[in-house]
N, C-alpha and C. Protein backbone atom coordinates (compact mmCIF):
# COMPACT_ATOMS: atom_id res chain seq x y z
N MET A 1 4.06 31.80 -42.23
CA MET A 1 4.42 31.17 -41.28
C MET A 1 2.47 30.96 -41.66
N VAL A 2 2.18 29.32 -42.24
CA VAL A 2 0.71 29.12 -42.14
C VAL A 2 0.30 28.88 -40.48
N THR A 3 -1.04 28.84 -41.05
CA THR A 3 -1.70 28.37 -39.46
C THR A 3 -1.94 27.21 -40.56
N GLN A 4 -1.74 26.40 -38.69
CA GLN A 4 -2.60 25.12 -39.27
C GLN A 4 -3.41 24.12 -37.99
N ILE A 5 -4.38 23.68 -37.83
CA ILE A 5 -5.45 22.95 -37.32
C ILE A 5 -4.73 21.64 -36.43
N MET A 6 -4.74 21.31 -35.00
CA MET A 6 -3.94 20.77 -35.23
C MET A 6 -4.24 19.72 -33.49
N VAL A 7 -4.12 18.38 -33.48
CA VAL A 7 -4.35 18.57 -31.95
C VAL A 7 -3.40 18.40 -30.95
N GLN A 8 -3.03 18.80 -29.75
CA GLN A 8 -2.47 19.64 -28.96
C GLN A 8 -1.03 18.04 -28.57
N PRO A 9 -0.15 17.79 -29.49
CA PRO A 9 0.80 17.19 -28.42
C PRO A 9 1.09 16.43 -27.87
N SER A 10 0.95 17.40 -26.88
CA SER A 10 0.62 17.00 -25.09
C SER A 10 -0.61 15.59 -24.96
N SER A 11 -1.59 15.34 -25.72
CA SER A 11 -2.77 15.11 -25.09
C SER A 11 -2.05 12.64 -25.18
N TRP A 12 -0.75 13.16 -26.25
CA TRP A 12 -1.00 11.79 -26.13
C TRP A 12 0.69 11.99 -25.05
N VAL A 13 1.14 12.83 -24.77
CA VAL A 13 2.47 12.02 -23.76
C VAL A 13 1.92 11.55 -22.96
N GLU A 14 0.79 10.76 -21.47
CA GLU A 14 0.23 10.08 -20.90
C GLU A 14 0.42 9.34 -22.21
N ALA A 15 -0.51 8.75 -22.98
CA ALA A 15 -0.31 7.23 -23.09
C ALA A 15 0.18 7.00 -24.75
N GLY A 16 0.68 8.15 -25.11
CA GLY A 16 1.20 7.28 -26.04
C GLY A 16 2.60 7.11 -26.24
N ILE A 17 3.28 7.81 -25.32
CA ILE A 17 4.85 7.93 -24.89
C ILE A 17 5.49 6.87 -23.97
N GLN A 18 6.51 6.69 -24.13
CA GLN A 18 7.61 6.16 -23.34
C GLN A 18 8.86 5.92 -23.44
N ILE A 19 9.74 6.12 -21.96
CA ILE A 19 10.97 5.95 -22.63
C ILE A 19 11.39 4.21 -21.96
N GLN A 20 12.89 4.75 -22.96
CA GLN A 20 13.61 3.83 -23.37
C GLN A 20 15.36 3.76 -23.42
N LYS A 21 15.79 2.77 -22.65
CA LYS A 21 16.28 2.55 -22.32
C LYS A 21 17.71 2.82 -23.92
N VAL A 22 18.32 2.80 -24.68
CA VAL A 22 18.87 2.72 -25.45
C VAL A 22 20.82 3.37 -25.54
N ARG A 23 21.28 2.02 -25.65
CA ARG A 23 22.79 2.20 -24.97
C ARG A 23 23.55 2.98 -23.90
N GLY A 24 22.30 2.89 -23.11
CA GLY A 24 22.69 3.26 -21.99
C GLY A 24 21.12 4.58 -21.72
N LEU A 25 21.06 5.45 -22.74
CA LEU A 25 20.49 6.39 -22.73
C LEU A 25 18.36 6.57 -21.93
N ASN A 26 18.45 7.07 -21.90
CA ASN A 26 17.27 7.05 -21.82
C ASN A 26 15.92 7.56 -22.41
N LEU A 27 15.51 7.22 -23.24
CA LEU A 27 15.32 8.64 -25.14
C LEU A 27 13.69 8.46 -24.82
N PHE A 28 13.40 9.77 -25.12
CA PHE A 28 11.73 9.06 -25.76
C PHE A 28 11.03 8.00 -27.03
N LYS A 29 10.16 7.13 -26.70
CA LYS A 29 9.89 6.29 -28.18
C LYS A 29 8.48 6.75 -27.55
N PHE A 30 7.48 6.50 -28.50
CA PHE A 30 6.94 6.25 -28.90
C PHE A 30 6.65 4.82 -28.35
N THR A 31 5.11 4.95 -28.24
CA THR A 31 4.00 3.04 -27.58
C THR A 31 3.83 2.40 -29.56
N ASP A 32 4.12 0.98 -29.06
CA ASP A 32 3.81 0.84 -30.52
C ASP A 32 2.28 0.78 -31.07
N GLU A 33 0.85 1.49 -30.16
CA GLU A 33 0.19 1.28 -30.36
C GLU A 33 -0.12 3.18 -31.21
N LEU A 34 0.74 3.78 -30.41
CA LEU A 34 0.90 5.40 -31.18
C LEU A 34 1.75 5.25 -32.90
N GLN A 35 2.49 4.68 -32.68
CA GLN A 35 3.51 4.53 -34.06
C GLN A 35 3.05 3.38 -34.91
N THR A 36 1.61 3.07 -34.55
CA THR A 36 1.37 2.06 -35.23
C THR A 36 0.03 3.29 -36.15
N HIS A 37 -0.29 4.13 -35.49
CA HIS A 37 -1.63 5.16 -35.31
C HIS A 37 -0.77 6.25 -36.34
N LEU A 38 -0.35 6.74 -36.06
CA LEU A 38 1.03 7.41 -37.41
C LEU A 38 0.97 7.08 -38.17
N GLU A 39 1.91 5.85 -38.45
CA GLU A 39 2.34 5.28 -39.70
C GLU A 39 0.92 4.84 -40.55
N MET A 40 -0.05 4.85 -39.82
CA MET A 40 -1.87 4.59 -40.20
C MET A 40 -2.12 6.03 -40.90
N LEU A 41 -2.07 7.06 -41.03
CA LEU A 41 -1.83 8.41 -41.06
C LEU A 41 -1.60 8.53 -42.11
N LEU A 42 0.03 8.35 -41.68
CA LEU A 42 0.87 8.30 -42.80
C LEU A 42 0.78 8.66 -43.92
N ASP A 43 0.21 7.08 -44.29
CA ASP A 43 -0.60 5.83 -45.82
C ASP A 43 -1.59 6.73 -46.22
N LYS A 44 -2.65 7.29 -44.91
CA LYS A 44 -3.87 8.67 -45.56
C LYS A 44 -2.90 9.72 -45.66
N HIS A 45 -2.22 9.73 -45.81
CA HIS A 45 -1.54 11.34 -46.05
C HIS A 45 -1.31 11.21 -47.35
N LYS A 46 -0.13 10.35 -47.39
CA LYS A 46 0.23 9.48 -48.64
C LYS A 46 -0.39 9.55 -49.52
N ASP A 47 -1.77 8.83 -49.86
CA ASP A 47 -2.49 8.94 -50.78
C ASP A 47 -4.32 10.14 -50.36
N ASN A 48 -3.83 11.42 -49.91
CA ASN A 48 -4.47 12.39 -49.67
C ASN A 48 -5.83 12.22 -49.88
N THR A 49 -6.09 11.16 -48.10
CA THR A 49 -7.92 10.47 -48.31
C THR A 49 -8.32 10.99 -45.91
N LEU A 50 -7.22 11.63 -45.62
CA LEU A 50 -7.28 12.25 -44.81
C LEU A 50 -8.70 12.94 -44.07
N THR A 51 -9.56 12.92 -43.55
CA THR A 51 -10.07 13.38 -42.82
C THR A 51 -9.99 14.88 -42.23
N GLU A 52 -10.67 15.78 -41.76
CA GLU A 52 -10.11 17.02 -40.99
C GLU A 52 -9.54 16.98 -39.16
N ALA A 53 -10.32 15.43 -38.94
CA ALA A 53 -10.19 15.43 -38.22
C ALA A 53 -8.51 14.21 -38.00
N GLU A 54 -8.25 13.24 -38.60
CA GLU A 54 -7.20 13.18 -39.19
C GLU A 54 -6.29 14.26 -38.66
N ALA A 55 -6.00 14.75 -40.08
CA ALA A 55 -5.00 15.45 -40.84
C ALA A 55 -4.36 16.60 -39.24
N ALA A 56 -6.18 16.54 -38.36
CA ALA A 56 -5.16 16.91 -37.21
C ALA A 56 -4.60 16.77 -36.03
N GLU A 57 -4.37 14.77 -36.33
CA GLU A 57 -4.73 14.46 -35.44
C GLU A 57 -2.53 13.95 -35.76
N PHE A 58 -2.81 13.83 -37.40
CA PHE A 58 -1.59 14.07 -37.76
C PHE A 58 -0.07 15.21 -37.76
N ALA A 59 -1.37 16.49 -37.36
CA ALA A 59 -0.50 17.36 -37.73
C ALA A 59 0.76 17.63 -35.93
N GLY A 60 -0.83 16.67 -34.99
CA GLY A 60 -0.07 17.09 -34.07
C GLY A 60 0.97 15.79 -33.24
N ILE A 61 0.60 15.00 -33.88
CA ILE A 61 1.75 13.01 -33.26
C ILE A 61 3.22 13.49 -34.26
N THR A 62 2.48 14.45 -35.46
CA THR A 62 4.92 15.17 -35.81
C THR A 62 5.24 15.79 -35.57
N GLU A 63 3.85 16.41 -35.10
CA GLU A 63 4.97 18.10 -34.43
C GLU A 63 5.60 17.71 -32.65
N LEU A 64 4.87 15.85 -32.05
CA LEU A 64 5.04 15.48 -31.02
C LEU A 64 6.44 14.94 -31.15
N ASP A 65 6.60 13.78 -32.57
CA ASP A 65 7.81 13.53 -33.06
C ASP A 65 9.42 14.23 -33.85
N ARG A 66 9.15 15.03 -33.99
CA ARG A 66 10.15 16.48 -33.68
C ARG A 66 10.47 16.91 -32.72
N ILE A 67 9.27 17.30 -31.67
CA ILE A 67 10.13 17.28 -30.24
C ILE A 67 11.01 16.47 -29.97
N PHE A 68 10.05 15.20 -29.23
CA PHE A 68 11.19 13.91 -29.30
C PHE A 68 12.43 13.59 -30.35
N THR A 69 12.37 14.06 -31.59
CA THR A 69 14.35 14.32 -32.07
C THR A 69 14.93 15.05 -32.06
N LEU A 70 14.23 16.28 -31.25
CA LEU A 70 15.42 16.88 -30.93
C LEU A 70 15.27 16.84 -29.78
N ILE A 71 15.14 16.34 -28.36
CA ILE A 71 14.68 15.92 -26.86
C ILE A 71 16.63 15.13 -27.25
N ASN A 72 15.61 14.15 -27.92
CA ASN A 72 16.29 12.69 -28.32
C ASN A 72 17.91 12.97 -28.10
N ALA A 73 18.33 13.57 -29.32
CA ALA A 73 19.33 14.43 -30.15
C ALA A 73 20.24 15.07 -29.70
N ARG A 74 19.59 15.80 -28.14
CA ARG A 74 20.17 17.13 -28.02
C ARG A 74 20.91 15.63 -26.74
N MET A 75 19.96 14.80 -26.03
CA MET A 75 21.06 13.57 -24.50
C MET A 75 21.84 13.46 -25.76
N ILE A 76 21.94 11.73 -26.70
CA ILE A 76 22.30 11.81 -27.21
C ILE A 76 23.74 12.54 -27.34
N ALA A 77 23.88 13.69 -27.85
CA ALA A 77 25.04 14.83 -27.64
C ALA A 77 25.33 15.59 -26.96
N GLU A 78 24.21 15.76 -26.12
CA GLU A 78 25.34 14.72 -24.27
C GLU A 78 25.90 14.69 -23.49
N SER A 79 25.71 13.73 -24.26
CA SER A 79 25.87 12.58 -23.10
C SER A 79 27.69 11.79 -23.03
N PRO A 80 28.07 11.72 -22.06
CA PRO A 80 29.50 10.67 -22.21
C PRO A 80 30.01 10.38 -23.34
N VAL A 81 31.00 10.53 -23.43
CA VAL A 81 31.78 9.28 -24.75
C VAL A 81 32.66 8.77 -24.00
N THR A 82 31.68 7.14 -24.18
CA THR A 82 32.93 5.55 -23.25
C THR A 82 33.51 5.22 -24.18
N THR A 83 34.97 4.99 -23.72
CA THR A 83 36.47 4.19 -24.85
C THR A 83 35.22 2.57 -25.20
N ARG A 84 35.59 1.86 -25.98
CA ARG A 84 35.56 0.55 -24.57
C ARG A 84 37.05 0.06 -25.41
N ASP A 85 37.59 -1.05 -24.22
CA ASP A 85 38.52 -1.71 -25.35
C ASP A 85 39.11 -2.61 -25.44
N ASN A 86 39.61 -2.77 -26.44
CA ASN A 86 39.37 -4.16 -27.68
C ASN A 86 40.27 -4.93 -27.71
């Protein structure tokens, strides 16, 4: 296991997360602002130009993204399947 410094993912929950209804399910999504910030950090990560502070932010946001992806996937998997008449 590698020790990594990161900004706590919970620091973005209040201002960076929204709940959005998708196909009748309430799913966790990043706000447009946090998504744009993540994409900027991702570009800098790819260019290997992140500062230490940005690397800590990037680690925290990507961890939050993994958590919400897992939660959303479980919510989708556990939702009742509806059929439509054609």
